[in-house]
XYZ file of C-alpha atoms in Angstrom:
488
model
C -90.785 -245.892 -61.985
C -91.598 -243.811 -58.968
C -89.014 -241.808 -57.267
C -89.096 -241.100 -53.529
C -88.287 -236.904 -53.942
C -88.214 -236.486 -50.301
C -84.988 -238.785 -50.285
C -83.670 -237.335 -53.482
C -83.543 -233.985 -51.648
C -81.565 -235.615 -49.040
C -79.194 -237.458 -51.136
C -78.995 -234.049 -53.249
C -77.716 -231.825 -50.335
C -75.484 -234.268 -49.336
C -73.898 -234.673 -52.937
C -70.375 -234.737 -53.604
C -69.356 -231.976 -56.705
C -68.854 -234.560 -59.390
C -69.968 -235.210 -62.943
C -73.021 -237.751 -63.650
C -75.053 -238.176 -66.048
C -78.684 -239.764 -65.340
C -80.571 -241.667 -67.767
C -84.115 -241.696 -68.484
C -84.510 -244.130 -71.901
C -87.555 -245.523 -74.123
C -86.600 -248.418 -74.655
C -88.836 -249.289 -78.023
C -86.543 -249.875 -80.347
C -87.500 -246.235 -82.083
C -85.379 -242.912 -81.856
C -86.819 -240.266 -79.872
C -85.740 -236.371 -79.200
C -84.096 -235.715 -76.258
C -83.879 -233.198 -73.466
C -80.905 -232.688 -71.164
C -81.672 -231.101 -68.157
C -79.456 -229.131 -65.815
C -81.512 -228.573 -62.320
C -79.924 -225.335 -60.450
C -79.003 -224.940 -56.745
C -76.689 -221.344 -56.836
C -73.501 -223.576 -58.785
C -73.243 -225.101 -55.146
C -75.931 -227.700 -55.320
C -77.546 -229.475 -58.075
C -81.524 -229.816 -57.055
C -82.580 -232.996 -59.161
C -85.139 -233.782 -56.908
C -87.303 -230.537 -57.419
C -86.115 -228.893 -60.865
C -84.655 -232.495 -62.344
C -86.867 -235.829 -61.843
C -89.890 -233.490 -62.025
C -89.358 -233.012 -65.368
C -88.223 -235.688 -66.385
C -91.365 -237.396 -65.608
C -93.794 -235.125 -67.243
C -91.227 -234.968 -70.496
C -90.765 -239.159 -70.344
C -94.483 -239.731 -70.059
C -94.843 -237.402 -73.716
C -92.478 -239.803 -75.357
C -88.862 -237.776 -74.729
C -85.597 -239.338 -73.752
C -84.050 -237.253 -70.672
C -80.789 -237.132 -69.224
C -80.264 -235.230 -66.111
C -77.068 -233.867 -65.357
C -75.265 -233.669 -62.316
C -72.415 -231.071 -62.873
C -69.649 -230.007 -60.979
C -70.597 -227.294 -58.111
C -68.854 -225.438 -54.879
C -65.509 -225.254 -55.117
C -65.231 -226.577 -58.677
C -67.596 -224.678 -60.562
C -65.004 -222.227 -61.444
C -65.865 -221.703 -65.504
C -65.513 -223.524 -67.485
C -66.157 -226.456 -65.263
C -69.955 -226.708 -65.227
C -69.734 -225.622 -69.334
C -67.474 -228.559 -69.973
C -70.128 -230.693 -68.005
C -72.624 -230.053 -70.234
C -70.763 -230.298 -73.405
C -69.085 -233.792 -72.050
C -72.958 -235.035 -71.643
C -73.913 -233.840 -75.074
C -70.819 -235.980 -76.649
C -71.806 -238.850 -74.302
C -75.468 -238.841 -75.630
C -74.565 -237.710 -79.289
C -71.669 -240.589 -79.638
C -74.058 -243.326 -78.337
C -77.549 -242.190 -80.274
C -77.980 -245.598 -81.657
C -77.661 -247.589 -78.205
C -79.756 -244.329 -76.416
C -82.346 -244.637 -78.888
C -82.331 -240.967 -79.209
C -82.518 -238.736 -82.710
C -79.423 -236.493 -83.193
C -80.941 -233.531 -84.154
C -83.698 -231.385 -82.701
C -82.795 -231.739 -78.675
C -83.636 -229.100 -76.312
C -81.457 -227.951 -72.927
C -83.214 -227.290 -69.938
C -82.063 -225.284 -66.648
C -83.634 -223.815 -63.900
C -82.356 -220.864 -61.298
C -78.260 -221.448 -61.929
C -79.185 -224.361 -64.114
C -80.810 -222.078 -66.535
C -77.651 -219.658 -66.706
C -75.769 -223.179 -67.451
C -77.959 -223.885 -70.557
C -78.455 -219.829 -71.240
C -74.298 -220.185 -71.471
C -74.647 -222.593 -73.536
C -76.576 -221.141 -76.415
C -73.671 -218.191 -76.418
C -71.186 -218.820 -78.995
C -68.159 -217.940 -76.804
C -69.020 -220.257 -73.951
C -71.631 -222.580 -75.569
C -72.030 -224.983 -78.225
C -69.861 -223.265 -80.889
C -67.161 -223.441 -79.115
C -67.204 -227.227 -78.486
C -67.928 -227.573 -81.743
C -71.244 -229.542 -80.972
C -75.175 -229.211 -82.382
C -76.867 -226.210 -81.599
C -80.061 -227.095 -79.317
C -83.479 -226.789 -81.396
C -84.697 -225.064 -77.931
C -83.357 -223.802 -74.605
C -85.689 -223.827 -71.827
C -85.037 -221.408 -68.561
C -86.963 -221.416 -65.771
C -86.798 -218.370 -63.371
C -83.116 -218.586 -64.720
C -79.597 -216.494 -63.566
C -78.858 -215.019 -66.514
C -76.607 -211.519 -65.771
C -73.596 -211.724 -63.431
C -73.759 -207.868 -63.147
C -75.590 -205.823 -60.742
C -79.023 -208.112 -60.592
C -77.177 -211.459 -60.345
C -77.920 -214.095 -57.673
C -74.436 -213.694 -55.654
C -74.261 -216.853 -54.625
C -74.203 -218.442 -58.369
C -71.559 -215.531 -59.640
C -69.532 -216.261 -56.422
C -69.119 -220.180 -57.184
C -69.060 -219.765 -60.930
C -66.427 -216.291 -61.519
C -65.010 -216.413 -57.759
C -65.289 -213.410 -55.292
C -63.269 -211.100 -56.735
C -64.361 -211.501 -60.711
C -63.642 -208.898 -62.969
C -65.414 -206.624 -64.867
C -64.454 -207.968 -68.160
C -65.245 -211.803 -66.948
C -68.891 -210.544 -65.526
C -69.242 -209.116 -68.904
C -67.987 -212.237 -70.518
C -70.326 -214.773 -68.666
C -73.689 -212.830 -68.592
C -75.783 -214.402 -71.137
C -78.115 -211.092 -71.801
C -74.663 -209.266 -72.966
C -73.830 -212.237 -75.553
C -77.095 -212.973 -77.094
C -76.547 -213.060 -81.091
C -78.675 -213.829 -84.104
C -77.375 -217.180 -83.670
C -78.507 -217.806 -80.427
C -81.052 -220.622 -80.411
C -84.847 -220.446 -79.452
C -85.535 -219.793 -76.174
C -88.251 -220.036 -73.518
C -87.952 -218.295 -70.887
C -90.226 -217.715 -67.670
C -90.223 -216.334 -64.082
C -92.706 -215.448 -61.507
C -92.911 -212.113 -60.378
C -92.484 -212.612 -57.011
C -88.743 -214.609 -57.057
C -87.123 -212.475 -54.106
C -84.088 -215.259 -55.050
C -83.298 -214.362 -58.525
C -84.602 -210.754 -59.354
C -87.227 -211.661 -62.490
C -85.248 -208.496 -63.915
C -83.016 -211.728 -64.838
C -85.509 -212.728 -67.521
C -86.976 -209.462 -68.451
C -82.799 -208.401 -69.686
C -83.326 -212.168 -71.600
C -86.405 -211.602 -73.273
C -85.058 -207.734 -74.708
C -81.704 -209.496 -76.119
C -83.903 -211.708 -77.741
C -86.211 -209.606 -79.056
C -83.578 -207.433 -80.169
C -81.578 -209.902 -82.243
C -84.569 -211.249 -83.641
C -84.237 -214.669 -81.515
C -87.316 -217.196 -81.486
C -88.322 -216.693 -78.137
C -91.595 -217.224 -75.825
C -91.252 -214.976 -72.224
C -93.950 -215.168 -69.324
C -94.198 -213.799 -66.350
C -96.537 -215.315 -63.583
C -98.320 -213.105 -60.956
C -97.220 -214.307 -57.210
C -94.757 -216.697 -58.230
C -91.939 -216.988 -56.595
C -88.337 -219.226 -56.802
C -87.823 -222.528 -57.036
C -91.512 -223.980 -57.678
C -90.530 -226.857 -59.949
C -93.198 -227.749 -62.253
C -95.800 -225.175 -60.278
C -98.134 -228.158 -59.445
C -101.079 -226.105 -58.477
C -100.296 -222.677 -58.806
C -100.522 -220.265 -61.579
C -97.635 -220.799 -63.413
C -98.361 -224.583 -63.826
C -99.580 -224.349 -67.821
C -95.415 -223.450 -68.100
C -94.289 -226.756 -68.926
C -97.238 -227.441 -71.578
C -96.207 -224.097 -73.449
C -92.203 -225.181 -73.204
C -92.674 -228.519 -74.936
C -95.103 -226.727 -77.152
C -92.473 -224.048 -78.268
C -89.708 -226.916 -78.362
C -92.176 -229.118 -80.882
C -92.571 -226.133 -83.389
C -88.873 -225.459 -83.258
C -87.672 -229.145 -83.738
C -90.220 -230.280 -86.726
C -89.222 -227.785 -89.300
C -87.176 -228.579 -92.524
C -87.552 -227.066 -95.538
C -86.117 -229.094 -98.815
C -84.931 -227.376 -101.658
C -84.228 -228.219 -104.940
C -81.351 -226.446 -106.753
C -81.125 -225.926 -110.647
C -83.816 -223.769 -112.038
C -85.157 -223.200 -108.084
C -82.291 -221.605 -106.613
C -80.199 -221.262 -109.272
C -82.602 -220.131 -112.213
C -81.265 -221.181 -115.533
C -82.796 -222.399 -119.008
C -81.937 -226.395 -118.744
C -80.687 -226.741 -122.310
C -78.161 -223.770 -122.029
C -77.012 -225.184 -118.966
C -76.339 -228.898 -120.440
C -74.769 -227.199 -123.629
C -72.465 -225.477 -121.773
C -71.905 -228.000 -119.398
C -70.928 -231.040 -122.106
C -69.432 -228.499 -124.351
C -66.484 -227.612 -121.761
C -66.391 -231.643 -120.294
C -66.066 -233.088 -124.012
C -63.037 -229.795 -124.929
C -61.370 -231.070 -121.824
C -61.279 -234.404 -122.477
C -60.425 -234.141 -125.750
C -57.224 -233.421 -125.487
C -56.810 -236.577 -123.220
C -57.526 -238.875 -126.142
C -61.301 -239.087 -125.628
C -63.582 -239.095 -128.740
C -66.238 -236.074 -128.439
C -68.892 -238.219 -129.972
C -68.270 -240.975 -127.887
C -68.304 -238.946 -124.769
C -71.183 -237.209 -125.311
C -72.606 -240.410 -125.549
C -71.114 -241.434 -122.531
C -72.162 -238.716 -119.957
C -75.580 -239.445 -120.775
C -75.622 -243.509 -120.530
C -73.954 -242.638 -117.135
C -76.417 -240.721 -116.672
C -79.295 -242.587 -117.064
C -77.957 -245.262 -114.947
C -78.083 -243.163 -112.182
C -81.735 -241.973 -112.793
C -82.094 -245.857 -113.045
C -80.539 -246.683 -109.578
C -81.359 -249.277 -107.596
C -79.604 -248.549 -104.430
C -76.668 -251.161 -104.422
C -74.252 -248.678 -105.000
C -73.481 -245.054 -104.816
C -74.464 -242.729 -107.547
C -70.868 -241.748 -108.249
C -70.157 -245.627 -108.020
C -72.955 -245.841 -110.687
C -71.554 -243.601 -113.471
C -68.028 -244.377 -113.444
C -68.768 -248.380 -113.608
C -70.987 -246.989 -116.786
C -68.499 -244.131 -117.829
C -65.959 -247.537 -118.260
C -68.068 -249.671 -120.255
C -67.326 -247.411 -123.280
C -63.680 -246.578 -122.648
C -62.176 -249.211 -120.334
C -60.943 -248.959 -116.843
C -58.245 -246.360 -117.974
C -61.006 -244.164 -116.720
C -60.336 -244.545 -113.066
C -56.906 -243.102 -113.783
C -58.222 -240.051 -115.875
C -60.248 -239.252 -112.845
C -58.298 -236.239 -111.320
C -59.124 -234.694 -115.153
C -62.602 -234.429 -114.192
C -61.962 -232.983 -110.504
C -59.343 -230.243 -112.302
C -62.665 -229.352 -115.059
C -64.688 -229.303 -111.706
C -62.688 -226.896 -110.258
C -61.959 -224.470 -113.360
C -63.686 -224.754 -116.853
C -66.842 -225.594 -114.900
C -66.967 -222.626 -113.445
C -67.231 -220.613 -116.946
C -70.967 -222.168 -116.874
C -72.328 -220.126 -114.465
C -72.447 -217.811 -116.999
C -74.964 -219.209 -118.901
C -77.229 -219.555 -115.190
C -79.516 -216.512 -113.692
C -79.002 -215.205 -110.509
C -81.895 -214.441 -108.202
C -81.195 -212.766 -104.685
C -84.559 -213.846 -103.276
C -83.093 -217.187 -103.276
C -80.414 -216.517 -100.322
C -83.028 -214.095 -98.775
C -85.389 -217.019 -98.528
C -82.888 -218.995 -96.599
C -81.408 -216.781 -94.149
C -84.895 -215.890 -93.461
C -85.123 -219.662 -92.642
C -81.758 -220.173 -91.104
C -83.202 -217.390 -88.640
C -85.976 -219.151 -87.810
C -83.778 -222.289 -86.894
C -85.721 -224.237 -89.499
C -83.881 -227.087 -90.606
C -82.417 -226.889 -94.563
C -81.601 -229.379 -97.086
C -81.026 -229.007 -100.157
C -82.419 -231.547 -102.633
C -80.603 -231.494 -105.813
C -80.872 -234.270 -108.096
C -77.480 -236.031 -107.115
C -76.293 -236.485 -110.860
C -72.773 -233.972 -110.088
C -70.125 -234.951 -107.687
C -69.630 -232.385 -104.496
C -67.393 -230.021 -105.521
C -70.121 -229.118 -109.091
C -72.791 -228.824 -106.517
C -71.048 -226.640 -104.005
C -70.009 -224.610 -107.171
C -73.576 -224.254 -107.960
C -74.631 -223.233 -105.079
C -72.154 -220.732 -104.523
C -73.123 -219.067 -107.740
C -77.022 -218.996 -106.850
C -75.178 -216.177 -103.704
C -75.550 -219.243 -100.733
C -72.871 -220.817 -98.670
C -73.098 -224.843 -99.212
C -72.615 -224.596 -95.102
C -76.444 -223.255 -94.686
C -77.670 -226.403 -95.959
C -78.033 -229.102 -92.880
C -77.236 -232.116 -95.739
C -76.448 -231.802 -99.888
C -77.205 -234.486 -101.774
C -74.309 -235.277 -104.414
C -73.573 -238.018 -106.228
C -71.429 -239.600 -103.276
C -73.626 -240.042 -100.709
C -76.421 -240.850 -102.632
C -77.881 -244.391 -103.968
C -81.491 -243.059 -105.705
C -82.564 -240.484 -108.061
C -85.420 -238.041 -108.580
C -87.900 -239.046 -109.401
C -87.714 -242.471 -107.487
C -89.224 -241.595 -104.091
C -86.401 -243.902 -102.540
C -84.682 -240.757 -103.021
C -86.705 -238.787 -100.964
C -86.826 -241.547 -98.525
C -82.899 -242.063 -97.924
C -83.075 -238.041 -96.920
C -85.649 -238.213 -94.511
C -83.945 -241.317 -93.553
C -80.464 -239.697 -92.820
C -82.454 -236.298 -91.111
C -84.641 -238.188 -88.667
C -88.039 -237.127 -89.913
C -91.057 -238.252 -91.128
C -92.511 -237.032 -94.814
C -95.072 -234.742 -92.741
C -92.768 -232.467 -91.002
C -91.119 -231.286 -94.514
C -91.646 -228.861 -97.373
C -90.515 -229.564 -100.939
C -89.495 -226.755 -102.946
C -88.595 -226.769 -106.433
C -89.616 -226.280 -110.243
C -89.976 -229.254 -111.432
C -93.447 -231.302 -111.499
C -92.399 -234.574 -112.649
C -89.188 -234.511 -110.121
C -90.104 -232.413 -107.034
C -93.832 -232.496 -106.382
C -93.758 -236.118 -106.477
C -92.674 -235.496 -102.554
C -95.717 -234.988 -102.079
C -96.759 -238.779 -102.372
C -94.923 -239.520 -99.168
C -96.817 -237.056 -97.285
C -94.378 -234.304 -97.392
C -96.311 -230.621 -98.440
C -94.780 -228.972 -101.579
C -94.422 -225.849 -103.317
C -93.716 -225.248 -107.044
C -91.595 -222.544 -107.845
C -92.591 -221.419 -111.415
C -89.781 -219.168 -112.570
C -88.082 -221.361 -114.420
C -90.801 -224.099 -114.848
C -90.303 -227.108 -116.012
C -94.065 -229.382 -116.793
C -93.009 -231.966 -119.234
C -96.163 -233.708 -118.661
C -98.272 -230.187 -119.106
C -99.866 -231.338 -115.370
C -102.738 -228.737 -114.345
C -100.144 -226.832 -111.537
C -103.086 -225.186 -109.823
C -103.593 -228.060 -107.539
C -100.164 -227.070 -106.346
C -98.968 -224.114 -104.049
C -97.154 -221.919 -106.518
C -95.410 -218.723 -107.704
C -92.454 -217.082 -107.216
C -90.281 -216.331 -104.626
C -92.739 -213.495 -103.399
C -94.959 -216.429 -103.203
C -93.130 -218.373 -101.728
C -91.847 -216.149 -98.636
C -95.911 -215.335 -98.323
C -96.224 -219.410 -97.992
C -93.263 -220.193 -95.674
C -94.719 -217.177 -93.265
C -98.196 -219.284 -93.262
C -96.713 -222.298 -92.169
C -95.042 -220.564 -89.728
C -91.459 -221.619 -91.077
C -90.042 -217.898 -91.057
């Protein structure tokens, strides 16, 4: 599809300020990423036909979906009006994924001139994707971008975004540099030092709040470059959009699996159970239930969900079990086992190990904006495995997805398992890590293509396999490993 740019200049100037939202599609019956593109033009124009269809051809031809928005300029680009734009489009592509063909996680916003103080917005948590409660981008992407509506701003773009007579506090409020945060996601960032449009001091106050919150972040600065070049065809700065897909591709294929017992949590696996059955079979004693029989019970249940064949639920699994040996007056005793859940369970963490390297491993991760999941063997319902993690020092929130026994049909070490997450994450087996201390149940990820690492603090080898073929250790180790692979 070629597109006649000297027209789409003229139809560009000429534009009404309303909201569109252009679609570029692969239609191939796969998912792809995404990128959503905001072309600038001050907040009074929005120049798709040099900072928009450019890109969008060189990012479709690489395999990406693109949308391009047109947002609302002039008169109404008063904020939040372009903001709202963007986070309309986002819904729009997010709520129709499956007829977009797009994957839901991993997408990248890009924005040039005011476009890239759109985006740069956007990644704040005040005026960005926090606030309307949407994914955070795997990678912004500013090109010789507005990004301070203080002293160095581009007038024009303050004047149509804040009005003339903005205040200090709302010039404070909407310059990006001044709300940068750990949080902020991965940015690249470039400008040419000869932009006598948008003073490259812009980027230079971009690339320091980065650097200073310890944001991923890639800043370059082109020699004779000036504003509004596009894709640079020809001049110096023309490697840009190479190194910006580059920097979005290492950002996007990153997730890091984890298992849970005797990884993050250490504990010695008999303790755990002993403590575990001995409170379950007290509680449900006093119900009427016979310990023997119980004990009995929990593990046929059990076992059928190691046995799963994916009809039905885990949780779906043990209760139709649970019932075989005490009738279906176990569907009414339920809420007993959500009240032990909630109190007597928690008595076992006493029995489990604490290690702080485990939550030090995955903030150092969560910084990185690599993707976490944590891979538990879904045997527990959610509320045991949010305890858990809790008492291993880690909010269940930092994990991306938890596998529990509800929204689970597979077991370790059926590699069904590990397929139905990769499934649910949109990735394939060679973007992930594995990490846990099991041989039998963990490293078997590795047969789908996934890399592992074994975690031999609390080791469990039933099989007495020779480990050394596997990356291994502790969590010293392990941080060493994750730095190699560039994951932290």
């Amino acid at each position: 599809m070629k597109i006649d740019l000297k027209l789409q200049e003229e139809l560009d100037w000429n534009r009404p300020s309303r909201y569109e939202l252009q679609k570029y599609l692969i239609e191939d019956g796969k998912k792809h990423p995404f990128a959503l593109i905001c072309p600038g033009g001050g907040y009074g124009c929005v120049c798709n036909f040099v900072e928009g269809i450019p890109y969008m051809e060189e990012l479709h031809k690489r395999g990406y979906a693109v949308f391009i928005l047109y947002y609302r300029i002039g008169e109404e680009a008063r904020y939040p009006n372009p903001q709202d734009d963007v986070a309309r489009a986002l819904r729009d592509i997010l709520d129709h994924a499956e007829e977009y063909g797009v994957e839901t996680e991993g997408y990248s916003l890009w924005g040039s001139s005011a476009g890239g103080h759109l985006v740069g917005s956007f990644g704040t948590e005040h005026m960005g994707y926090k606030k309307y409660g949407l994914p955070k981008p795997a990678t912004i992407v500013q090109v010789y971008p507005v990004v301070t509506m203080g002293e160095y701003t581009h007038p024009g773009s303050r004047d149509n975004l804040l009005g003339l007579n903005a205040t200090q506090e709302m010039i404070d409020f909407a310059s990006v540099e001044k709300n940068v945060t750990e949080n902020y996601p991965p940015t690249f960032v470039w400008c040419g030092d000869a932009d006598d449009l948008v003073p490259p001091v812009n980027s230079h106050m971009l690339a320091e709040a980065l650097k200073e919150h310890g944001v991923p972040h890639i800043f370059e600065e082109y020699p004779g470059v000036g504003h509004g070049v596009g894709v640079g065809k020809g001049l110096v700065c023309e490697p840009w959009m190479e190194h910006a897909i580059a920097f979005w591709e290492s950002q996007r294929k990153k997730v890091v699996l984890f298992d849970l017992d005797g990884t993050l949590l250490p504990m010695d696996q008999d303790d755990f159970i002993k403590a575990y059955f001995g409170g379950l079979v007290k509680m449900l004693a006093v119900h009427g239930y016979d310990p023997e029989i119980v004990t009995k019970s929990i593990w046929a249940g059990t076992g059928a969900m190691v046995k799963n064949n994916g009809e039905c639920t885990n949780e779906d699994t043990f209760w139709k079990s649970f019932a075989g040996f005490f009738g279906e007056k176990v569907y009414d005793d339920a809420p007993y086992f959500e009240e032990f859940y909630r109190t007597e369970f928690q008595k076992v963490a006493d029995v489990c190990g604490f290690a702080p390297q485990a939550n030090e491993v995955i903030q150092a991760l969560k910084k990185a904006n690599t993707r976490i999941v944590l891979a538990t063997n879904p045997l527990f319902p959610a509320v045991a495995t949010y305890s858990r993690i809790r008492w291993a020092g880690i909010k269940p929130e930092d994990f991306e997805l938890v596998t529990t026994y509800e929204n689970s049909r597979y077991c370790k070490p059926n590699l069904k398992y590990y397929e139905d997450i990769l499934a649910t994450i949109g990735v394939a087996p060679e973007e992930c890590l594995m990490v846990g201390n099991d041989v039998s149940e963990d490293m078997i990820a590795e047969k789908l293509g996934m890399k592992v690492f074994l975690l031999t603090d609390c080791l469990i080898n039933k099989d007495n396999v020779d480990i050394s073929k596997y990356p291994n250790g502790s969590f010293g180790e392990l941080m060493e490993f994750l730095k190699g692979l560039e994951l932290i």
